[in-house]
Coordinates of C-alpha atoms in Angstrom, one line a residue:
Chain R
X16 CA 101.9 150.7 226.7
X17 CA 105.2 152.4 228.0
X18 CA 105.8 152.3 231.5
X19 CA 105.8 155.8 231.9
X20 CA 102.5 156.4 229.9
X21 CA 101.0 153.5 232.7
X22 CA 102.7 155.4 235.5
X23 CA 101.1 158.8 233.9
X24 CA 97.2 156.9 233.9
X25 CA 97.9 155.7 237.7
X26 CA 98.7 158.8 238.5
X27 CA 96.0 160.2 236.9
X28 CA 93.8 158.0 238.5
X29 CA 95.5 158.5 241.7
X30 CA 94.5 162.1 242.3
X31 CA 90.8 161.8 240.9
X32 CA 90.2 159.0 243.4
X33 CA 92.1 160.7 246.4
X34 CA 90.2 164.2 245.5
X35 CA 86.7 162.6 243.9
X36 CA 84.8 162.2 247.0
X37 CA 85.7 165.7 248.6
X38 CA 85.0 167.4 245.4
X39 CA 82.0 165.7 245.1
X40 CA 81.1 166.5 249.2
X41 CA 81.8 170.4 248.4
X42 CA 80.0 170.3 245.0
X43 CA 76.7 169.3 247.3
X44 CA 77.6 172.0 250.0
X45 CA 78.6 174.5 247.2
X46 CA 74.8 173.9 245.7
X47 CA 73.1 174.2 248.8
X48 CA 75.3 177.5 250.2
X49 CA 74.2 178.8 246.8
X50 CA 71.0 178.1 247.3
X51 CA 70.4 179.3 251.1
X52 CA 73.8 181.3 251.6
X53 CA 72.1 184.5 249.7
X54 CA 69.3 185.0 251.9
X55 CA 70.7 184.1 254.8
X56 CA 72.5 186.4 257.8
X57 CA 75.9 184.5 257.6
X58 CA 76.5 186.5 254.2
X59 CA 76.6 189.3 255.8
X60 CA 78.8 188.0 258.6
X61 CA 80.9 186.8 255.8
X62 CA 80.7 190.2 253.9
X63 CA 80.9 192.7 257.0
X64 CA 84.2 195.0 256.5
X65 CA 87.1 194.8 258.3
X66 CA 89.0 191.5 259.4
X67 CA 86.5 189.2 261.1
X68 CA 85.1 187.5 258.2
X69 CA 88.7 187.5 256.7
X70 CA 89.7 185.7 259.9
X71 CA 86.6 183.5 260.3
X72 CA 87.0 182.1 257.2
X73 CA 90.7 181.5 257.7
X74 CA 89.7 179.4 261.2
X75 CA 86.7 177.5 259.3
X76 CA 89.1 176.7 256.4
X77 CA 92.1 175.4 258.8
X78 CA 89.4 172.9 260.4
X79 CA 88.3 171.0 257.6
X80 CA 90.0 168.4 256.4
X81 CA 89.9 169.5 252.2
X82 CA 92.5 169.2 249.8
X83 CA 93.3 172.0 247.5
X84 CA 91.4 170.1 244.7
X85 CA 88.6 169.5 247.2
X86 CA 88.0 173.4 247.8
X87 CA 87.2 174.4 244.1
X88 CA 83.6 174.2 244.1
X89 CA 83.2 175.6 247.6
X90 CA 85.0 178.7 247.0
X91 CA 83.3 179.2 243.4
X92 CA 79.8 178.9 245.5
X93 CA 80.5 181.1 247.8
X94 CA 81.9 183.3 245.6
X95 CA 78.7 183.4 243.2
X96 CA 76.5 183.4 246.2
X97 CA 78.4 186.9 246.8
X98 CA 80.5 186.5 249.6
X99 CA 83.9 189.3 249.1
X100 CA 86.7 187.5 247.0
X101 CA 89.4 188.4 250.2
X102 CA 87.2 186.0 252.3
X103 CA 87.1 183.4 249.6
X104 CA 90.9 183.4 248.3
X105 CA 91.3 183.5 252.0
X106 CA 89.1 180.2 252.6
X107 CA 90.2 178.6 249.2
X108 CA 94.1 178.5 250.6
X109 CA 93.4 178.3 254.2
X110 CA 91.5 175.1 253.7
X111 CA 94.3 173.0 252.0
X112 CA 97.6 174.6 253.7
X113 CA 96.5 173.8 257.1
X114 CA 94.2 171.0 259.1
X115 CA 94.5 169.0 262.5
X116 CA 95.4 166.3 261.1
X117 CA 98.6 168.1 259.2
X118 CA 99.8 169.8 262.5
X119 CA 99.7 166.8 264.3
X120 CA 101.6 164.9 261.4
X121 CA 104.0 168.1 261.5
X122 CA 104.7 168.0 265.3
X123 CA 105.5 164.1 265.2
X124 CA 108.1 163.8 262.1
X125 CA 109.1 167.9 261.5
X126 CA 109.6 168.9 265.2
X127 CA 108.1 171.3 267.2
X128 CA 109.4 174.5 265.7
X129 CA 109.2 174.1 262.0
X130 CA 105.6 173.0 263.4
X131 CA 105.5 176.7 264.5
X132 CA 106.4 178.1 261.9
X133 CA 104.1 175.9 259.7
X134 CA 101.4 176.8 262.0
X135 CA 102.0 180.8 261.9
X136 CA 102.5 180.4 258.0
X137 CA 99.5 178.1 257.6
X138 CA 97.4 180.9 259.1
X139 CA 99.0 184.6 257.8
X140 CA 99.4 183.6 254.4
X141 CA 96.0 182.9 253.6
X142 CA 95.1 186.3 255.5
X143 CA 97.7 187.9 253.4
X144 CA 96.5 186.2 250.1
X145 CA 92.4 187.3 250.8
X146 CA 94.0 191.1 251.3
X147 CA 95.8 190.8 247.7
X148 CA 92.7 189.5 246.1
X149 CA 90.3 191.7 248.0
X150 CA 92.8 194.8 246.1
X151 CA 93.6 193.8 243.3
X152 CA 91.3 190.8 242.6
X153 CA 88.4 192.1 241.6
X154 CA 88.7 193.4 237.9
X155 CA 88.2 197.1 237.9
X156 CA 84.5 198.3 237.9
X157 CA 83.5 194.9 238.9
X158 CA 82.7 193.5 242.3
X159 CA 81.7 189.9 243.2
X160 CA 77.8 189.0 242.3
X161 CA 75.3 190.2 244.9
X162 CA 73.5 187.9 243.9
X163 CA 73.7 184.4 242.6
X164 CA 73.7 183.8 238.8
X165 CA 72.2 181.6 236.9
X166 CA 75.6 180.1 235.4
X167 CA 79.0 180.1 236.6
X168 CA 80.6 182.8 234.7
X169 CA 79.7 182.2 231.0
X170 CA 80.5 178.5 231.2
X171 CA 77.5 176.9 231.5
X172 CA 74.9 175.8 229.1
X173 CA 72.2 174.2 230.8
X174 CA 70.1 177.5 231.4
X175 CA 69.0 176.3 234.5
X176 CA 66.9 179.2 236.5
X177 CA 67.1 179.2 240.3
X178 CA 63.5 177.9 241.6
X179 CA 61.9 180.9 243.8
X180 CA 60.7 178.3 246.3
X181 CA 59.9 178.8 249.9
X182 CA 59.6 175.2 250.9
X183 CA 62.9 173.9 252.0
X184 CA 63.1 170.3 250.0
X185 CA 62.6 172.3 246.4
X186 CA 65.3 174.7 247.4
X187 CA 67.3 171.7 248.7
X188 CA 66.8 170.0 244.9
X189 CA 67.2 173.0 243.5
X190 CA 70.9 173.4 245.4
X191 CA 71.8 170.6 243.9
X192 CA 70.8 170.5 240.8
X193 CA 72.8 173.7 240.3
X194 CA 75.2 171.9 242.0
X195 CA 75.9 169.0 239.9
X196 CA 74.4 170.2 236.8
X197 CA 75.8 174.0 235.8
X198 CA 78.8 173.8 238.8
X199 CA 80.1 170.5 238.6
X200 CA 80.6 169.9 234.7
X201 CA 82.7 173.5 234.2
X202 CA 84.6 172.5 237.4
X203 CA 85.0 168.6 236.4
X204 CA 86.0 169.9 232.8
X205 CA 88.8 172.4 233.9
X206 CA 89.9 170.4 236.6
X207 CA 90.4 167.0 234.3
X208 CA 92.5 169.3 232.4
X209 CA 94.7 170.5 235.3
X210 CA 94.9 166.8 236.3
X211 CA 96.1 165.7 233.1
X212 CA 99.0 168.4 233.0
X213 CA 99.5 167.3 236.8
X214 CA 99.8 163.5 235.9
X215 CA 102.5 164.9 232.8
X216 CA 104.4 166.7 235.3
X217 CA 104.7 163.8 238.2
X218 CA 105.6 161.2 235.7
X219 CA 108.1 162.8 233.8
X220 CA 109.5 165.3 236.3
X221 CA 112.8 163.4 237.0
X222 CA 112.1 162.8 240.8
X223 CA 115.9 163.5 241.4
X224 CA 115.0 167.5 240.8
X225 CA 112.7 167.9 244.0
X226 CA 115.3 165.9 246.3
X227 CA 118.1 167.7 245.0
X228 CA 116.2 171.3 244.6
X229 CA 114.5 171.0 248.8
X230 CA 118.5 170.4 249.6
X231 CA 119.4 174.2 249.0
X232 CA 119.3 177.0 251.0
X233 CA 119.8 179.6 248.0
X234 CA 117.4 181.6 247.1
X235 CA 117.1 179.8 243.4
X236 CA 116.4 176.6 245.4
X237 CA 113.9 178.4 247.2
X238 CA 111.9 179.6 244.0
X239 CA 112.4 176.3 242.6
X240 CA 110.4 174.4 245.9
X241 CA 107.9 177.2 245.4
X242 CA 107.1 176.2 242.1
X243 CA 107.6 172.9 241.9
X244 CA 105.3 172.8 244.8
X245 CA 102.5 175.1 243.5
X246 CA 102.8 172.4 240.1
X247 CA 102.7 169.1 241.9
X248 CA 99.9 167.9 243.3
X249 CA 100.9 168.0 247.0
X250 CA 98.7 166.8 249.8
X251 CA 99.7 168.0 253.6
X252 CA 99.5 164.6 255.2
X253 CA 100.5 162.5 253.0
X254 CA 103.7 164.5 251.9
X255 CA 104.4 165.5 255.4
X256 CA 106.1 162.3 255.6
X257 CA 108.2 163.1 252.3
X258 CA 109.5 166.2 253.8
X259 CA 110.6 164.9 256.9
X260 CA 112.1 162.3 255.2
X261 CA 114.3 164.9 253.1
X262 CA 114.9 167.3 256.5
X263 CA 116.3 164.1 258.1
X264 CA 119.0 163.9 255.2
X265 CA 119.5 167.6 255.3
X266 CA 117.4 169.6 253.3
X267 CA 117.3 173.6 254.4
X268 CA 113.8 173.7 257.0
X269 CA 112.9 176.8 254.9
X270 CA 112.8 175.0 251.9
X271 CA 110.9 172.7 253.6
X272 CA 108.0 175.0 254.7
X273 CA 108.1 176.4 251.0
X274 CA 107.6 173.3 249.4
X275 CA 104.8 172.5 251.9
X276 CA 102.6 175.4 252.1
X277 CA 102.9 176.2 248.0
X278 CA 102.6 172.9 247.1
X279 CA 99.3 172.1 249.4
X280 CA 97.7 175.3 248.7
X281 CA 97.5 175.2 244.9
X282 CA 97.8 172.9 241.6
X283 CA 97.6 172.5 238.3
X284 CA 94.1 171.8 238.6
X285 CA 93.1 174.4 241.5
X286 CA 94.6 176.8 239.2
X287 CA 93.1 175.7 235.8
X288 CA 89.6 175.8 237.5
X289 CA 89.9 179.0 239.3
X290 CA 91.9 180.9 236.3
X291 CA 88.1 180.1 234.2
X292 CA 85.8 180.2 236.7
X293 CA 86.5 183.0 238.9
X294 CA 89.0 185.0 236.6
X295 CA 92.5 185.1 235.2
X296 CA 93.5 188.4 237.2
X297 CA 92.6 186.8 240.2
X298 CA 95.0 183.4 239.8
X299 CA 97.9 184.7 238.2
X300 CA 97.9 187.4 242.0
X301 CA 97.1 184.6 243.8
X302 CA 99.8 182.0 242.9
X303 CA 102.4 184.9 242.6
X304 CA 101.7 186.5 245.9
X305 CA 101.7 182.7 247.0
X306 CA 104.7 181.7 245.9
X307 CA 106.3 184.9 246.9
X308 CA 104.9 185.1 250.8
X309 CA 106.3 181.5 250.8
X310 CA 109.4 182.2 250.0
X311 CA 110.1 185.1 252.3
X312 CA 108.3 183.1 255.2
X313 CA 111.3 180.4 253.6
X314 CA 114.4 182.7 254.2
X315 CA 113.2 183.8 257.5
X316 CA 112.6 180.5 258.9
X317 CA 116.1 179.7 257.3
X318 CA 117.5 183.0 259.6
X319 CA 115.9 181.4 262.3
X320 CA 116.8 177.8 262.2
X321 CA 120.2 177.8 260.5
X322 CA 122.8 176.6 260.8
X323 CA 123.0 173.3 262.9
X324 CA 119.1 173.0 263.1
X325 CA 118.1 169.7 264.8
X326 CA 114.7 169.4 265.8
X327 CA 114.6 167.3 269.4
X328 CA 112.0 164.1 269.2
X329 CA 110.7 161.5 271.8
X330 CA 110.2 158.5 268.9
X331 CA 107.3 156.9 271.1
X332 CA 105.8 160.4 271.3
X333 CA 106.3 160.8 267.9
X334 CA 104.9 157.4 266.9
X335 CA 101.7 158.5 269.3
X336 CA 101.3 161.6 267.8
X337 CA 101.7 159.7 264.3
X338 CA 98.8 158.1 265.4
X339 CA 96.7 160.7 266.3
X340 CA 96.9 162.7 263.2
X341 CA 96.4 160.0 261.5
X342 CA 93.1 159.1 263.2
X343 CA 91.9 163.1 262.6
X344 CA 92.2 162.4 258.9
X345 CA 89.1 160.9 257.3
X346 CA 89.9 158.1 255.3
X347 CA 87.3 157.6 252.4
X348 CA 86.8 153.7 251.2
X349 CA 87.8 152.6 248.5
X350 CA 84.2 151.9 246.8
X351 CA 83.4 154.9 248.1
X352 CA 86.2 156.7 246.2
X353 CA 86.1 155.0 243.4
X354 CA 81.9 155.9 242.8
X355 CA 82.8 158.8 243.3
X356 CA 86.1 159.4 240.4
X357 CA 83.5 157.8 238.1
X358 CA 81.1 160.4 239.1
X359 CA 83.5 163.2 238.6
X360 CA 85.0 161.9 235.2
X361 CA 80.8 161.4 234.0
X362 CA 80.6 165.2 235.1
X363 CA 83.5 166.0 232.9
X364 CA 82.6 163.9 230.0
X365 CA 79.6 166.4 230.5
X366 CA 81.5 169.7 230.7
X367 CA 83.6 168.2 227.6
X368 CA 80.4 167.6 225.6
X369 CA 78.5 170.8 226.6
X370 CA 82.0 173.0 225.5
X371 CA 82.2 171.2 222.1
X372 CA 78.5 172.0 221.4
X373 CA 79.3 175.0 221.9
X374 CA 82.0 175.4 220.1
X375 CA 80.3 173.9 217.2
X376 CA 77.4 176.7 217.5
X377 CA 79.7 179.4 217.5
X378 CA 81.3 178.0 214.6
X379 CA 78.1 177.5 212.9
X380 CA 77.1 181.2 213.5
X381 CA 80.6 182.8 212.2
X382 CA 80.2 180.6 208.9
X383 CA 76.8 181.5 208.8
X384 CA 77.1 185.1 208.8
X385 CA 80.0 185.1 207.0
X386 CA 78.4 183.5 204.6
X387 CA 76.0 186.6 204.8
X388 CA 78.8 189.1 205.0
X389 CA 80.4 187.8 201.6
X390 CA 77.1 186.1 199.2
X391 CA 77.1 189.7 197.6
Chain J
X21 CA 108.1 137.6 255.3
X22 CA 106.7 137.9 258.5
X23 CA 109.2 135.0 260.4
X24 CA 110.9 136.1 263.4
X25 CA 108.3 138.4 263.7
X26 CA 106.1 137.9 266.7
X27 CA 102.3 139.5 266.6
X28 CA 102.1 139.7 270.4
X29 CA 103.6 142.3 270.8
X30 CA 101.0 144.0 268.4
X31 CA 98.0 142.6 270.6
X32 CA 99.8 144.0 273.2
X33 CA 100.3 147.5 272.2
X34 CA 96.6 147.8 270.7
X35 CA 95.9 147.0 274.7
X36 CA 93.9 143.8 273.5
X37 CA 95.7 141.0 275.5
X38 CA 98.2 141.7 278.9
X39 CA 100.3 145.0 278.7
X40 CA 103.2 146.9 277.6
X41 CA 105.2 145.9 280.8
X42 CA 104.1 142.0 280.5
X43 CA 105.2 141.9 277.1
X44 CA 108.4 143.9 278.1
X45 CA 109.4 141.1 280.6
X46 CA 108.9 138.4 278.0
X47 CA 110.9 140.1 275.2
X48 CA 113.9 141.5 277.1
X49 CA 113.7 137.7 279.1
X50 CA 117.6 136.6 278.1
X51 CA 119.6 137.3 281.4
X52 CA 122.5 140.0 281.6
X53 CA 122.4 143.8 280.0
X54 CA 124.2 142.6 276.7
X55 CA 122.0 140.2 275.7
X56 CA 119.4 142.6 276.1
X57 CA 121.0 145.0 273.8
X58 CA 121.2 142.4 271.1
X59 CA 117.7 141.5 271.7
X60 CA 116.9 145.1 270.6
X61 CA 119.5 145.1 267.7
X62 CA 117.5 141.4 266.6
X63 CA 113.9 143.1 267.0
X64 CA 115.2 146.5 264.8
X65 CA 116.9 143.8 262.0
X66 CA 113.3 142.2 262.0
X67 CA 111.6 145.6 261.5
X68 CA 114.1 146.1 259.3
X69 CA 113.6 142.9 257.4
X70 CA 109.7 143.4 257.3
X71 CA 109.8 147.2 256.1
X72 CA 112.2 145.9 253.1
X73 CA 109.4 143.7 251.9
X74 CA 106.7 146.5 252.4
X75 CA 108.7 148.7 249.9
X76 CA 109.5 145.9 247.4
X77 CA 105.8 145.4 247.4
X78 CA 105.2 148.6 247.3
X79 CA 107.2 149.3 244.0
X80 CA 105.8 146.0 242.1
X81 CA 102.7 147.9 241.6
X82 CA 100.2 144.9 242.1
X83 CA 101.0 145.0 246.5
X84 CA 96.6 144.2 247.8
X85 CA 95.9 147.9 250.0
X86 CA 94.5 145.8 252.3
X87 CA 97.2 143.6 253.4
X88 CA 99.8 146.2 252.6
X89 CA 97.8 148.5 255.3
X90 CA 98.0 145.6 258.1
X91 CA 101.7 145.0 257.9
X92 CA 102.4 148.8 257.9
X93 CA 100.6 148.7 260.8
X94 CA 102.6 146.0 262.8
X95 CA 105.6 147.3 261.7
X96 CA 104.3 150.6 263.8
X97 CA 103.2 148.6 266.5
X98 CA 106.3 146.1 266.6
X99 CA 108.4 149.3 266.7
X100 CA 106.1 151.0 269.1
X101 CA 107.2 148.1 271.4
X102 CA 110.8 148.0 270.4
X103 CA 111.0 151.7 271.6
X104 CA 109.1 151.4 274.6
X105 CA 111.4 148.6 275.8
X106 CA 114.2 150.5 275.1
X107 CA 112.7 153.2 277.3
X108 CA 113.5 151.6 280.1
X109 CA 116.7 150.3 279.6
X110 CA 119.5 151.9 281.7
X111 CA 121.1 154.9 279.2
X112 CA 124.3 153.3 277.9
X113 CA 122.2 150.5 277.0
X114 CA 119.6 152.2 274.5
X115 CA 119.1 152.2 271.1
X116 CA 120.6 155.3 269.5
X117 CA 117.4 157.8 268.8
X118 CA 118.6 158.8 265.4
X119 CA 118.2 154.7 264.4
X120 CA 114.8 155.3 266.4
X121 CA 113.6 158.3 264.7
X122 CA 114.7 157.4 261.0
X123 CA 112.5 154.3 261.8
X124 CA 109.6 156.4 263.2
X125 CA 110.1 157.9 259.9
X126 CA 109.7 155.1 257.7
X127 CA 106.8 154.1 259.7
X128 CA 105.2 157.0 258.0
X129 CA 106.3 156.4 254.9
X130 CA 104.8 153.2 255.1
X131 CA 101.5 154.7 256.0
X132 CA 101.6 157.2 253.3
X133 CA 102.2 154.1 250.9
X134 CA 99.3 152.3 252.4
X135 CA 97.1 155.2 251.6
X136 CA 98.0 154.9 247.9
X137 CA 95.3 153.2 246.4
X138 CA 94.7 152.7 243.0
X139 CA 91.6 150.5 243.0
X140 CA 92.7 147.7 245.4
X141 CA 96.4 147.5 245.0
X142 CA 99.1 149.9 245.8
X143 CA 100.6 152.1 243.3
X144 CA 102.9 154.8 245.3
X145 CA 104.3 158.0 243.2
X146 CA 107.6 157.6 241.9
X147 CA 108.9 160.7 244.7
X148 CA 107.3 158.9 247.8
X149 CA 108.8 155.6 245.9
X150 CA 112.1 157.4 246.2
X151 CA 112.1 158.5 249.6
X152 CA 110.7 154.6 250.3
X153 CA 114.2 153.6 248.9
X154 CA 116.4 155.7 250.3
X155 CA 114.5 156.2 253.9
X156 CA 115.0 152.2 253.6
X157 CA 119.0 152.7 252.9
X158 CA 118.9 155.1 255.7
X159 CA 118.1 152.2 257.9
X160 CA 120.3 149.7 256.8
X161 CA 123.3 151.9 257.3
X162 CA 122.2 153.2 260.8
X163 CA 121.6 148.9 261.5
X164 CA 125.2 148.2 260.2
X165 CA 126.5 150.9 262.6
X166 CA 124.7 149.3 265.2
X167 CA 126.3 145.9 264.6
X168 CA 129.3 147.0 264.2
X169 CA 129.3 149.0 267.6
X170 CA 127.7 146.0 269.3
X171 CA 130.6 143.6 268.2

């Protein structure tokens, strides 16, 4: 085997292990806010007009400590459970861009007022993003589900029927069987696809293009960052790090920022598994107005910062604030994350097979009646 | 890889055994401000020495997580105690904070390489590889700056 074809499976097997576990957490919450989310009162916290559940759901994304690959399921429940699609496209970006442990990461190696602007970014471009989708989102005629369907959006074969039960262990089971058996094989299925393209793109994206791209300050450089980032699979802390390394060497803050927010708040596989769960409409505003808002939010920290930006650090502060973020984020064992990348890859050996049968009926029925159509 | 290194200023720093100022008296011992300045330059060649080894491991693919994760942690703590003593040197004497700050730097670097796991070994993406490299060739030319200026 090639080296880059090895470096393509390890990196593969990189981001299902790093995002296994958390997709696997929000895959249990997602069945159980299916499951009690509809009859309870915090729906209609979550779907009361105006800004407060647009903004609560911003805060409660920026505090957990999800990736962007993480967030699928959650979003998708909440969405089918009938929460507003501003509030969810809100949560879905809030929840990777931004979490303690980033901003403390931020503070220590990017300086306090690219932190600022991370910050300010972190928390009006998701609010932003929810107001696009909550417009335009929505196909027209069509509003998100009242109530909670039986299958995610067509995808599902299982025919699994919510139980109607009062007692809280059935509805618990019940939450999770929807959960991991109609949610999580669509999700793993798309998502294994999105990480496959992901893998393609790390290994054989010459590594030389990001460093020289996030060294610009033109507005082509810009656009670039914002794509590349919205393509790679780009976690806050760990490539917080990365971009402080680049600032250090000269790279424009604003292309900084850009790279960061686009590339933690979507991938390949956030994209692929939104674009056929929740619609096609709703992805292609989403990663535009992303993107976009980035990029402005780029050329105005640029205005602010340039030239002769140096950010001012105390390295033992730094190194003690290195240490705090560090302690925020949860680190998930090894065995742990491994159990749970073999879970996820079983779910979409699952989704694979269910889609090929499928497929195969559909086939079978257009032969069939074709047969019909021309046996005269 | 880890000669010339000592661990007690990692004990120290983790607040297990004496204090930041007891090991400060015992590594800036030598008598008279210059040697105390090349004490500092010695300590930052060691970190130095140490972080090369991390990111040669890092890039052979096969580096255990484990291990990898300890000795990016004493190179945080060995530097925490470099800077600390530096601190309290008088100003003309210090370490310049760029040098300081590029090694804070690679200190995170290291700890995002310790976080990449591929089952039990580390197996870093070729841009964090990269930046490894060149973080790591940051450091040696800020180092030979430093000797030159202290000849």
């Amino acid at each position: 085997m090639s080296i880059a074809w090895q470096q393509f499976a390890a990196t593969v097997w990189q981001i299902f292990s790093e995002s296994a576990f958390w997709v696997i957490a929000s895959l249990i919450i997602g069945g159980l806010v299916r499951e009690f989310l509809p009859s309870s009162r915090f729906r209609e916290l979550l779907n009361r007009r105006g800004q407060g559940a647009m903004l609560g759901a911003i805060l409660f994304g920026a505090l957990l400590p999800i990736c962007s690959c993480g967030v699928i399921p959650l979003a998708i429940s909440l969405y089918r459970s009938g929460v507003r699609l501003g509030p969810v496209m809100a949560f879905a970006a809030a929840t990777p861009i931004i979490n303690p442990a980033a901003v403390f990461l931020s503070l220590a190696l990017l300086g306090p007022q690219i932190t600022v602007a991370y910050v300010i970014l972190g928390l009006t471009l998701p609010y932003l993003l929810g107001i696009v989708a909550e417009r335009w989102g929505a196909p027209a005629g069509t509003a998100a589900p009242t109530t909670a369907p039986d299958c995610c959006g067509g995808d599902c074969e299982s025919g699994l029927s919510p139980v109607p039960a009062d007692r809280a262990m059935t509805r618990i089971a019940a939450g999770l069987r929807w959960g991991f058996a109609d949610l999580g094989p669509t999700i793993a299925f798309y998502m294994t696809l999105g990480v496959l393209l992901a893998g393609l793109i790390a290994v054989f994206l010459p590594p030389s293009w990001v460093d020289s791209y996030l060294r610009e300050s033109s507005g082509t450089a810009l656009l670039a960052a914002g794509v590349l980032g919205a393509s790679i699979y780009v976690c806050a802390v760990a490539h917080i790090p990365l971009v402080a390394s680049l600032l250090a060497t000269g790279a424009a803050p604003g292309i900084s920022i850009v790279f960061l927010v686009t590339g933690t708040a979507t991938n390949l596989p956030e994209l692929v598994a939104l674009y056929n769960t929740i619609g096609k409409r709703i992805v292609v505003l989403y990663a535009v107005s992303l993107i976009v808002g980035a990029m402005l939010a780029g050329v105005a920290v640029n205005a602010w910062l340039l030239p002769g930006f140096e950010p001012v650090f105390d390295p033992v502060r730094s190194l003690d604030l290195l240490d705090t973020g560090e302690r925020l984020q949860p680190t998930v064992g090894v065995a742990l994350g491994q159990a749970s990348a073999f879970g996820l890859i079983a779910l979409a050996v699952i989704g694979s097979w269910r889609r090929g049968a499928a497929w195969l009926r559909r086939r079978a029925v257009a032969d069939s009646s074709g047969d019909g159509c021309c046996s005269g | 890889m880890l000669a010339g290194l000592s661990w007690q200023p990692v004990v120290a720093a983790q607040g297990e055994v004496g204090t930041a100022t007891e090991v400060q008296t015992e590594s800036s011992g030598e008598p008279g401000s210059l040697n105390r300045a090349a004490g500092g330059l010695e300590r930052l060649e060691n970190l130095h020495l140490l972080s090369e080894a991390l990111v040669d491991r890092a890039s052979s693919g096969s580096a255990p997580a484990h291990e990898f994760r300890i000795e990016a942690r004493m190179y945080r703590e060995l530097l925490r105690q470099v800077m600390l003593d530096n601190r309290d040197r008088a100003i003309g004497e210090q370490m310049p904070q760029p040098m300081l700050l590029d090694m804070v730097r690679m200190s995170a670097l290291l700890h995002s390489a310790a976080e990449c796991k591929t089952g039990r070994v580390i197996v870093c993406p070729t841009d964090l590889m990269q930046q490894l490299r060149s973080q790591q060739s940051r450091v040696a030319q800020g180092l030979e700056m430093l000797r030159m200026m202290s000849r």
